[in-house]
Short mmCIF file of C-alpha atoms in Angstrom, two decimals:
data_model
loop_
_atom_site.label_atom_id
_atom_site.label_comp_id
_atom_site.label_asym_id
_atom_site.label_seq_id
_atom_site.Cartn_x
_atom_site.Cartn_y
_atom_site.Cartn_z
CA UNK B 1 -2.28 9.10 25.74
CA UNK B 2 -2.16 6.35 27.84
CA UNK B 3 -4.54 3.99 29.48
CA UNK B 4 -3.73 4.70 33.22
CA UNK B 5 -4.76 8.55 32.01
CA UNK B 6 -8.11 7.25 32.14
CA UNK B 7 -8.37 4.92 35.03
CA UNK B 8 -8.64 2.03 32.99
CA UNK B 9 -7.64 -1.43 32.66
CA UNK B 10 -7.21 -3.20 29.13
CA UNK B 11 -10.60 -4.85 29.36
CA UNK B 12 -12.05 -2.02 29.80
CA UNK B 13 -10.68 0.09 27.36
CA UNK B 14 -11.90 -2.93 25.21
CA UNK B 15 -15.22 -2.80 25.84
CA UNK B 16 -15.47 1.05 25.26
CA UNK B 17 -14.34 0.56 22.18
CA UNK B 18 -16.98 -1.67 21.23
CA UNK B 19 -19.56 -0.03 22.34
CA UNK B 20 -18.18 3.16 20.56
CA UNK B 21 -16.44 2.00 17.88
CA UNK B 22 -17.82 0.44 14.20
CA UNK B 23 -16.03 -2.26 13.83
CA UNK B 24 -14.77 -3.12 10.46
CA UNK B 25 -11.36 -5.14 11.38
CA UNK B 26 -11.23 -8.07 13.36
CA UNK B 27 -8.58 -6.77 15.41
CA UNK B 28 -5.89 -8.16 17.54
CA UNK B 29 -6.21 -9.08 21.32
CA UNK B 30 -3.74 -6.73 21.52
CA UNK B 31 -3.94 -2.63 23.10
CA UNK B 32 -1.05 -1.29 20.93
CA UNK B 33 0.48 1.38 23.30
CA UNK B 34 4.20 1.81 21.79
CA UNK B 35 6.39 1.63 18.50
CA UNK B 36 10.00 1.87 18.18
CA UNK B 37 11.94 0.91 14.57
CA UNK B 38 10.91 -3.04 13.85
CA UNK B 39 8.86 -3.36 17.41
CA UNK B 40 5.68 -2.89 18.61
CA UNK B 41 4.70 -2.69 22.48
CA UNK B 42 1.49 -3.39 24.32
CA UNK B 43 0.32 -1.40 27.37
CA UNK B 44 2.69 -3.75 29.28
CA UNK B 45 5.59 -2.83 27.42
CA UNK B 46 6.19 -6.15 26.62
CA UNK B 47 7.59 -6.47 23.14
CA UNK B 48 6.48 -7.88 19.05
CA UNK B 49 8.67 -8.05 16.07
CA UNK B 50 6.04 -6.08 13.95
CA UNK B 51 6.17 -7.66 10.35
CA UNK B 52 3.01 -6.37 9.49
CA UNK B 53 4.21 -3.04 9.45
CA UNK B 54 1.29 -1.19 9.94
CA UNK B 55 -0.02 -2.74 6.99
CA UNK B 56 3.40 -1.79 5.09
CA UNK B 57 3.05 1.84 7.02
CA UNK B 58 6.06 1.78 9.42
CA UNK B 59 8.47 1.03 5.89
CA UNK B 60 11.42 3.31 8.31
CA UNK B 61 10.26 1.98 11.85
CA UNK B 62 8.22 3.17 14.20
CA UNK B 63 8.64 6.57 15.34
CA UNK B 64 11.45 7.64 13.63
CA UNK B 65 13.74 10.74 14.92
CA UNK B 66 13.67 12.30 11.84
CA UNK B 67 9.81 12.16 11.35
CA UNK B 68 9.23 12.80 15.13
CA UNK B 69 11.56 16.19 14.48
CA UNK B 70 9.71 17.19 11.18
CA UNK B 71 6.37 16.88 12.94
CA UNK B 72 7.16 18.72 15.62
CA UNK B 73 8.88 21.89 14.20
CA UNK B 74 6.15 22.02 11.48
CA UNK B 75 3.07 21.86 14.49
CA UNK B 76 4.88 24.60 15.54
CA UNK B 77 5.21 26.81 13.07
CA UNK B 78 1.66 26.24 10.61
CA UNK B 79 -0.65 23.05 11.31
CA UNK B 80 -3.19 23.44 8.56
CA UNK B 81 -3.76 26.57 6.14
CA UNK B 82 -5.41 25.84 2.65
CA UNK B 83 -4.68 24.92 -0.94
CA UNK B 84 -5.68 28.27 -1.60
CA UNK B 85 -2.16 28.79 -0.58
CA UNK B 86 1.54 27.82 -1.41
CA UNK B 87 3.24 26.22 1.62
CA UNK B 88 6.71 25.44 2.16
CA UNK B 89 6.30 21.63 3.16
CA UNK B 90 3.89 20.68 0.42
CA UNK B 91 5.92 22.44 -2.25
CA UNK B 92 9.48 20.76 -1.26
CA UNK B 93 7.74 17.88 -0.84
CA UNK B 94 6.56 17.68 -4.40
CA UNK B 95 9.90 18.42 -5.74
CA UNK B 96 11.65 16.05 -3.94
CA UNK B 97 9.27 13.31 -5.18
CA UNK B 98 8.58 14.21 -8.96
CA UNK B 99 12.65 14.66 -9.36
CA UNK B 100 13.32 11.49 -7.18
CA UNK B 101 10.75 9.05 -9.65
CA UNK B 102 10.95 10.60 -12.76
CA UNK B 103 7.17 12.43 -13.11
CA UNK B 104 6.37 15.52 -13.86
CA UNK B 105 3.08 16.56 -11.73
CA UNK B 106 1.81 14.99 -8.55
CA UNK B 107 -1.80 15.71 -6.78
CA UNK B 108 -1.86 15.39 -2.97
CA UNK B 109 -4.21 13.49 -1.85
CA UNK B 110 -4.90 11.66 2.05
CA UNK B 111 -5.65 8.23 1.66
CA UNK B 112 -4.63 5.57 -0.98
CA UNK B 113 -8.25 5.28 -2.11
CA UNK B 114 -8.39 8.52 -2.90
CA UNK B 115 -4.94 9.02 -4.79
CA UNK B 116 -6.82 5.96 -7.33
CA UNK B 117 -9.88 7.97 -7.06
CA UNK B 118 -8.03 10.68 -8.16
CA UNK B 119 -6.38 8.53 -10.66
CA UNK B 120 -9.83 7.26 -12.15
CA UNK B 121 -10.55 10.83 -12.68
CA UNK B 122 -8.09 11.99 -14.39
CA UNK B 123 -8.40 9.16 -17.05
CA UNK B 124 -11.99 9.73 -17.42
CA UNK B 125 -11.23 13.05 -18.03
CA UNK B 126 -8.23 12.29 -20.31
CA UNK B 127 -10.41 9.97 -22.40
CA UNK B 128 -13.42 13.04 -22.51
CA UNK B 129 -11.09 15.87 -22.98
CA UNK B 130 -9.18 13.56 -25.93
CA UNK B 131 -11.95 11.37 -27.90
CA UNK B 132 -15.39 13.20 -27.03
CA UNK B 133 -16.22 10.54 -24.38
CA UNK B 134 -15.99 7.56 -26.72
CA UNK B 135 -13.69 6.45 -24.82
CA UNK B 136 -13.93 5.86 -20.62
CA UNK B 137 -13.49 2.74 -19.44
CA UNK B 138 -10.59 0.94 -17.25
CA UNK B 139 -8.87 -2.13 -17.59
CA UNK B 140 -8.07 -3.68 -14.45
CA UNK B 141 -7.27 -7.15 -12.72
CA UNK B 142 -9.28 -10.18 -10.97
CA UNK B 143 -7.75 -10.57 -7.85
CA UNK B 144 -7.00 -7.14 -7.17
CA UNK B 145 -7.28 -4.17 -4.45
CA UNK B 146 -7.78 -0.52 -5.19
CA UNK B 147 -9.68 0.90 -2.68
CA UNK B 148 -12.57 1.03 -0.96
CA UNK B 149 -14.36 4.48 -2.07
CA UNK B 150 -17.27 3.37 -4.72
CA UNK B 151 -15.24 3.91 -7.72
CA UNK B 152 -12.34 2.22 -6.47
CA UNK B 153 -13.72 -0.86 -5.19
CA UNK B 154 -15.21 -1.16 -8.67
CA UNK B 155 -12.08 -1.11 -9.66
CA UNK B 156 -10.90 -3.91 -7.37
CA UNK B 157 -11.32 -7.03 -9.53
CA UNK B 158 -12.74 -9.38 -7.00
CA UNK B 159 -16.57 -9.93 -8.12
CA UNK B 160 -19.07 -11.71 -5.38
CA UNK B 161 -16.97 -10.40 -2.90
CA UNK B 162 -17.59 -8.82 0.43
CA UNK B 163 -15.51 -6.19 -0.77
CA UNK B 164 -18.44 -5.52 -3.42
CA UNK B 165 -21.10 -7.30 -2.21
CA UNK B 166 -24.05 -5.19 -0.61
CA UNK B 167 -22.76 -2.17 -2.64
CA UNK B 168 -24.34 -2.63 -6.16
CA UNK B 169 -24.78 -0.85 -8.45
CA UNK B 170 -21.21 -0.98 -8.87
CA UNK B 171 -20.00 2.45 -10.98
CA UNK B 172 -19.88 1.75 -14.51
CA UNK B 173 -16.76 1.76 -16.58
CA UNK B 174 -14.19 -0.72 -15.12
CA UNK B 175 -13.38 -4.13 -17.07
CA UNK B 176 -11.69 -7.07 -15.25
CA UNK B 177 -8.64 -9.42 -17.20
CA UNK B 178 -6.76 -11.75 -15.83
CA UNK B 179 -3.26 -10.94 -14.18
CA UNK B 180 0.07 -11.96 -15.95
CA UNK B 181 -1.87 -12.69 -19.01
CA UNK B 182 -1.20 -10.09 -21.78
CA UNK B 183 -3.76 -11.93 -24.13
CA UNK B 184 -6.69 -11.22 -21.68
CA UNK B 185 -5.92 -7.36 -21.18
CA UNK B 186 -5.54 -7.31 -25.05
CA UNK B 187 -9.09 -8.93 -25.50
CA UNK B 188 -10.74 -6.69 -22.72
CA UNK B 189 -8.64 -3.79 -24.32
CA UNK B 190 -12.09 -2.46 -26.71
CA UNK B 191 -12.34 0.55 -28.34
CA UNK B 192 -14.22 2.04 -25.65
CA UNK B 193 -11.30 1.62 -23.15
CA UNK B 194 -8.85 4.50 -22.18
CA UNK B 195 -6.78 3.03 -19.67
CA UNK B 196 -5.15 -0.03 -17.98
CA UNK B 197 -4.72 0.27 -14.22
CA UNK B 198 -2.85 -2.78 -12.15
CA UNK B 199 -0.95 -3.30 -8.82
CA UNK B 200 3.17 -4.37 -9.97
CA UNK B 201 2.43 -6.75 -7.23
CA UNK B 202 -1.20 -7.82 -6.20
CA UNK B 203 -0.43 -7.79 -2.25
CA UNK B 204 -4.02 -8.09 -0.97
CA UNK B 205 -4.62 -11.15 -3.46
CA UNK B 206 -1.88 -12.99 -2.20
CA UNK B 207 1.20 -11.08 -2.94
CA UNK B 208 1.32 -12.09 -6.96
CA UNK B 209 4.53 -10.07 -8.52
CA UNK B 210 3.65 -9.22 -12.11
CA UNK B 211 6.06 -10.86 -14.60
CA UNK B 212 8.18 -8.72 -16.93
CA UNK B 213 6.81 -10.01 -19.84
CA UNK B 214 3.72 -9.16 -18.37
CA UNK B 215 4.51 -5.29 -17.87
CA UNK B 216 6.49 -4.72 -20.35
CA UNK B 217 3.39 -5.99 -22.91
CA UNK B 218 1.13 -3.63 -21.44
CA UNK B 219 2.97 -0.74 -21.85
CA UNK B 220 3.47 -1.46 -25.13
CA UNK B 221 -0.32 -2.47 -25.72
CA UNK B 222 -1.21 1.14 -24.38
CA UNK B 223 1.30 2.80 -26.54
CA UNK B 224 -0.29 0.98 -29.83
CA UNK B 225 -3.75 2.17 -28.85
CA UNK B 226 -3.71 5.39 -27.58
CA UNK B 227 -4.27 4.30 -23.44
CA UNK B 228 -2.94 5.00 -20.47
CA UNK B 229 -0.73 2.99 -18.04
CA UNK B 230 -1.61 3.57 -14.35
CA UNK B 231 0.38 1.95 -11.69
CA UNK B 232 -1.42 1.71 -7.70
CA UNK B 233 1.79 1.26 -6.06
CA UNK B 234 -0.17 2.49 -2.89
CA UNK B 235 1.72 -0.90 -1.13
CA UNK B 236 4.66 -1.57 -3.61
CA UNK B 237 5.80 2.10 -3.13
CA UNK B 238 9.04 3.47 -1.62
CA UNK B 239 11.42 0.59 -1.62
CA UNK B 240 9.11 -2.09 -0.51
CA UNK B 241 10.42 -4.38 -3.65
CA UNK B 242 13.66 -3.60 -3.70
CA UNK B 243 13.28 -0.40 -5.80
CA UNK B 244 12.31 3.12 -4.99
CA UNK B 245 8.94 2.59 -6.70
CA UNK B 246 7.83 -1.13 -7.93
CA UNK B 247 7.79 -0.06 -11.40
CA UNK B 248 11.94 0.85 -11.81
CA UNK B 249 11.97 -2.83 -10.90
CA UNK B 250 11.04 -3.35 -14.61
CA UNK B 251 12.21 -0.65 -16.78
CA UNK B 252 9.27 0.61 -17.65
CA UNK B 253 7.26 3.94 -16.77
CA UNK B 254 3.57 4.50 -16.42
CA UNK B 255 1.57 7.53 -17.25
CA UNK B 256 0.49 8.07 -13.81
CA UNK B 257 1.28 5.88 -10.11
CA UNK B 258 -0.38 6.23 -7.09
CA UNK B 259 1.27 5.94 -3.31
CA UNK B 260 0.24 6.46 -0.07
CA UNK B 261 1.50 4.09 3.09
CA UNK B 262 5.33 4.60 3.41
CA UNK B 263 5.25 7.73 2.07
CA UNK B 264 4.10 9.08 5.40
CA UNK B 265 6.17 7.75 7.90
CA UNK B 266 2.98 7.06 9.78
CA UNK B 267 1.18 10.14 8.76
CA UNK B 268 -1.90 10.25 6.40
CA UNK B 269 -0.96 10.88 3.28
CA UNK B 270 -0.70 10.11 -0.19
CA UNK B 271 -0.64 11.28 -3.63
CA UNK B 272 -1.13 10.89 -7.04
CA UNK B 273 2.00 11.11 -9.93
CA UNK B 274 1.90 11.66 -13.78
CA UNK B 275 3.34 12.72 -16.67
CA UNK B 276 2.34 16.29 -17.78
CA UNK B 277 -0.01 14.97 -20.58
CA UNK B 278 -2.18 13.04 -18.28
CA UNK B 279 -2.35 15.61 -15.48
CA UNK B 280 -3.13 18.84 -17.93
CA UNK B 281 -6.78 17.24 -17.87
CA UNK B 282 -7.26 17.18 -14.41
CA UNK B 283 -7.66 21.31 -14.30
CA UNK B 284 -9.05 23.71 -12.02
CA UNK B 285 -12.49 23.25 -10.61
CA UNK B 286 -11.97 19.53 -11.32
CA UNK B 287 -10.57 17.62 -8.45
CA UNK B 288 -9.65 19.22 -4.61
CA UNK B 289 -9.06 17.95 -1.51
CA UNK B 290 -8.78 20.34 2.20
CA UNK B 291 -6.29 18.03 3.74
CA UNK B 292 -4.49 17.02 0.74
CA UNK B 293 -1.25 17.92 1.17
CA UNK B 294 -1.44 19.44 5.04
CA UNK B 295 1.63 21.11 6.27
CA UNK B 296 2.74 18.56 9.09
CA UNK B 297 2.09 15.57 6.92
CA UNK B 298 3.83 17.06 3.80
CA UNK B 299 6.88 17.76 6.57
CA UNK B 300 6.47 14.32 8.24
CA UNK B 301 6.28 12.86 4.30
CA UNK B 302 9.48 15.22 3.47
CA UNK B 303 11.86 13.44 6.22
CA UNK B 304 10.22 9.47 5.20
CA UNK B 305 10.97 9.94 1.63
CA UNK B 306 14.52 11.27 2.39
CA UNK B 307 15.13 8.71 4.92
CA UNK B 308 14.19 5.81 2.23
CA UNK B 309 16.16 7.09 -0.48
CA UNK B 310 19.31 8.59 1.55
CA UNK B 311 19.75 5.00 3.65
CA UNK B 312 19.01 3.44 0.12
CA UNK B 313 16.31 1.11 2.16
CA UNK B 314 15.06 -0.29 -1.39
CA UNK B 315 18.75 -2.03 -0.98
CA UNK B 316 18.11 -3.42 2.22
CA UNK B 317 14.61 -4.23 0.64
CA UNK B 318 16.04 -6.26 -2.19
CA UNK B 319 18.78 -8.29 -0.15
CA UNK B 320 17.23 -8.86 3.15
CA UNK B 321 13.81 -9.87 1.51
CA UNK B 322 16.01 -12.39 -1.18
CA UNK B 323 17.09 -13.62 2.18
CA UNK B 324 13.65 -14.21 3.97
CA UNK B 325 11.87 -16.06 1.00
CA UNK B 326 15.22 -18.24 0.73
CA UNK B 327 14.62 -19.13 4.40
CA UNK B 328 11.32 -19.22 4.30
CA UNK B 329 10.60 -21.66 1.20
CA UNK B 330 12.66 -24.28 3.72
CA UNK B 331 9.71 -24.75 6.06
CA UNK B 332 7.19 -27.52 6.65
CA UNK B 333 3.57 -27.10 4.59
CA UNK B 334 4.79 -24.25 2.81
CA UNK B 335 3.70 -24.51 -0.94
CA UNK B 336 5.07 -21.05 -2.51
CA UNK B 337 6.55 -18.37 -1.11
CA UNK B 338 6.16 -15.04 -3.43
CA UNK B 339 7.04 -11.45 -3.29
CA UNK B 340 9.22 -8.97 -4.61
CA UNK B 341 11.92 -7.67 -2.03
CA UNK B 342 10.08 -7.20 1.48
CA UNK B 343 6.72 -7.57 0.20
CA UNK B 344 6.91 -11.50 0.97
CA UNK B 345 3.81 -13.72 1.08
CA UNK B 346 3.98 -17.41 2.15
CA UNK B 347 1.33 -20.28 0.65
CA UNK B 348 0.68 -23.12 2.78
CA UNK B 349 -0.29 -26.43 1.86
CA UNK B 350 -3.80 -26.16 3.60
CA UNK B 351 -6.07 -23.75 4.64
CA UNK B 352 -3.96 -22.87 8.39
CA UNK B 353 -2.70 -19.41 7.64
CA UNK B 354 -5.22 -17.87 10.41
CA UNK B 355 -3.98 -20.82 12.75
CA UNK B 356 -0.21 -19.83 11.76
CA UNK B 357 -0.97 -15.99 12.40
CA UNK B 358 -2.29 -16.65 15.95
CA UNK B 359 -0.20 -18.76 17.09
CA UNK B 360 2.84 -16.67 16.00
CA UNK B 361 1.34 -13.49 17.79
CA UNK B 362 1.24 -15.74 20.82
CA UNK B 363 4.53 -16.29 20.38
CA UNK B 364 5.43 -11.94 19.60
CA UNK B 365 5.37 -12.21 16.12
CA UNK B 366 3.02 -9.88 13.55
CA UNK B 367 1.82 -10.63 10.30
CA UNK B 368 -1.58 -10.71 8.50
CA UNK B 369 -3.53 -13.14 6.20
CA UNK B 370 -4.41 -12.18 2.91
CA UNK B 371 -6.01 -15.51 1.94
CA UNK B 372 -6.85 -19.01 3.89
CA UNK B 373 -4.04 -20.29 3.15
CA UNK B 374 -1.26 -17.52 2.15
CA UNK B 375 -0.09 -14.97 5.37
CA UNK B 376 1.95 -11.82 3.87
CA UNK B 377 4.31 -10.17 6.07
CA UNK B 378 6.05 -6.37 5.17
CA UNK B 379 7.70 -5.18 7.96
CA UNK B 380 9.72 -2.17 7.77
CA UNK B 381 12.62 -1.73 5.52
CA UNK B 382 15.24 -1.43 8.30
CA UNK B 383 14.35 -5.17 9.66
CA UNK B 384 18.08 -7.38 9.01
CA UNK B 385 18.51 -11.03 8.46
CA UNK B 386 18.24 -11.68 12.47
CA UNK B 387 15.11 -10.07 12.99
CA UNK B 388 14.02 -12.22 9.86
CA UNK B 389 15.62 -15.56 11.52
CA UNK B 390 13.80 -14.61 14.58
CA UNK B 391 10.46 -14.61 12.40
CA UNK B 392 11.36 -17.36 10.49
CA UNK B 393 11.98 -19.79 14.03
CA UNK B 394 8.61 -18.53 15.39
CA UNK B 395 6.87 -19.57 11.96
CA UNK B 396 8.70 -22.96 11.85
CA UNK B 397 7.49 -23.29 15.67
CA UNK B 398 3.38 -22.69 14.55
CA UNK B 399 4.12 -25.23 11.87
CA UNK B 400 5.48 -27.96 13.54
CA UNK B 401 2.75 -27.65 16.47
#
């Protein structure tokens, strides 16, 4: 669709949507209209080096020929049916994934909130099915992000926040540690508790990489006492750290990961992994979805996943992104720069990250702010060390303003 189709102009199309539309982002002055690999186009066609990635969406660029193909053949042939039903799509897909990480099951699910709502389930019912219910509750981290479903922003470990706030009664069950501190999970780890759950890199708290001594504890911790290790890689998945999935990164498997974002290639989907023993509890009758796991987004998900993996884009990831922070940590006002390959966060010395993202969109560059003071940027995986020099100049030019 496009805007002339309706007679409009952009500020009118602007004020439709708000009289339509609930708004629950503070958007852009900005009608997106196009996408093509690292770019993003407004109804003017003028162009924006998009390192916001759809909000680490667009991990193989915008429209990609492989994912425009896949969606088209597949509308073509069977847009929806049932999971009532095997389909071709959804059961290559879940090969191709469950060889390609190393699980053994995976549940299709549509959003990332719902793959760790699907995730909180099955440990519930893990800890039911395996100690009578003495066990339910789940470890997780201040600071983090799982969702926004009731369970899963429960989850989140950000108390007092607006992410919470207004919502209470929270769901029961969920305990909060502190992240990177194996001593705090081990004093929150009670006898009542049947899981840990963390991000390998908090993205929406500021883009925090867990440490290896970190992860590697925690597995351990859950192996001594009978837990489970759950990993929301819902962001970190798919080569955004330099790995195929965050966790390779440090040697150590979980029990059951979440993804969702790249997975897609711009489609909605997302899914739920685990090892046999964890996903034998979540049976029949006890979880379901009706668009988990559609046709055209298991094709469109089929041609993303082998276009990460066959241009090894976690490669790219690892050495392009070692690049950006390098270049990055060399401007004015910035305090720390964190991430894990293209997952890259920047901390300023003061509270001007809004500031910083404005006048950088001004000047065709995307990004978002996570906190006052910290922007994080993931654009897609193809990006190279110009388009990041490019990014890097416009920064430097907001900072020096």
């Amino acid at each position: 669709m496009k805007i002339e189709d309706f007679g409009m102009n952009k500020d009118q199309l602007v004020e439709t949507a708000e009289k339509y539309m609930n708004e629950t982002f503070k958007r852009y002055d900005f009608i997106c209209d196009g996408g093509k690999d690292q770019y993003l186009y407004d109804e003017e066609g003028t162009e924006y080096l998009d390192f916001l990635g759809g909000i680490a969406v667009n991990s193989i660029g915008g429209c990609n020929k492989a994912v425009i193909e896949a969606i088209r053949e597949q509308s073509e042939q069977l847009i929806h049916a049932s999971n009532y039903f095997y389909t071709v799509p959804q059961t290559m897909l879940a090969k191709l994934i469950c060889e390609t990480i190393g699980m053994d099951k995976i549940q299709f699910q549509n959003s990332g909130a719902e793959a760790n709502e699907a995730m909180i389930k099955m440990a519930r019912k893990y800890g039911n099915d395996t100690t009578n219910g003495k066990r339910y509750k789940i470890v997780t981290a201040y600071n983090s992000f799982h969702g926004r479903t009731l369970a899963t922003l429960s989850a989140t470990g950000q108390p007092d926040s607006a992410i919470q706030k207004g919502f209470e009664p929270l769901v029961d069950g969920f305990k909060y540690a502190e992240y990177n501190n194996l001593k705090s999970f081990e004093e929150a780890c009670t006898d009542d508790v049947i899981a840990v759950m963390i991000e390998p890199v908090e993205a929406e708290g500021g883009v925090y990489p867990a440490t290896q001594e970190f992860i590697t504890g925690l597995r351990e911790l859950c192996d001594k006492k009978g837990m489970l290790l759950l990993f929301d890689e819902v962001q970190t998945g798919w080569a955004r750290t330099g790995a195929v999935m965050a966790y390779m990164n440090y040697g150590v498997k979980p029990d059951a990961v979440t993804m969702a974002k790249a997975m897609g290639g711009g489609m909605p989907i997302a899914a739920m992994c685990a090892t046999n023993d964890a996903m034998l509890h979540l049976s029949a009758g006890s979880h379901g979805t009706t668009f988990g796991g559609n046709p055209v987004c298991c094709a469109a998900s089929y041609a993303a996943v082998s276009e990460i993996v066959n241009k090894n884009l976690s490669g790219n990831a690892k050495e392009v992104g070692e690049y950006f922070m390098s270049e990055l940590a060399k401007l004015p006002h910035v305090k720390e720069v964190r991430g894990l390959g293209l997952l890259v966060g920047v901390e300023f010395d003061s509270d001007i990250a809004a500031d910083v993202k404005h006048d950088a969109f001004d000047k065709k560059l995307l990004m978002s702010v996570v906190k006052p003071n910290t922007i994080r940027m993931v654009p897609p995986l193809i990006v190279t060390k110009e388009d990041c020099d490019k990014a890097v100049d416009i920064i430097k030019g907001s900072l020096l303003k």
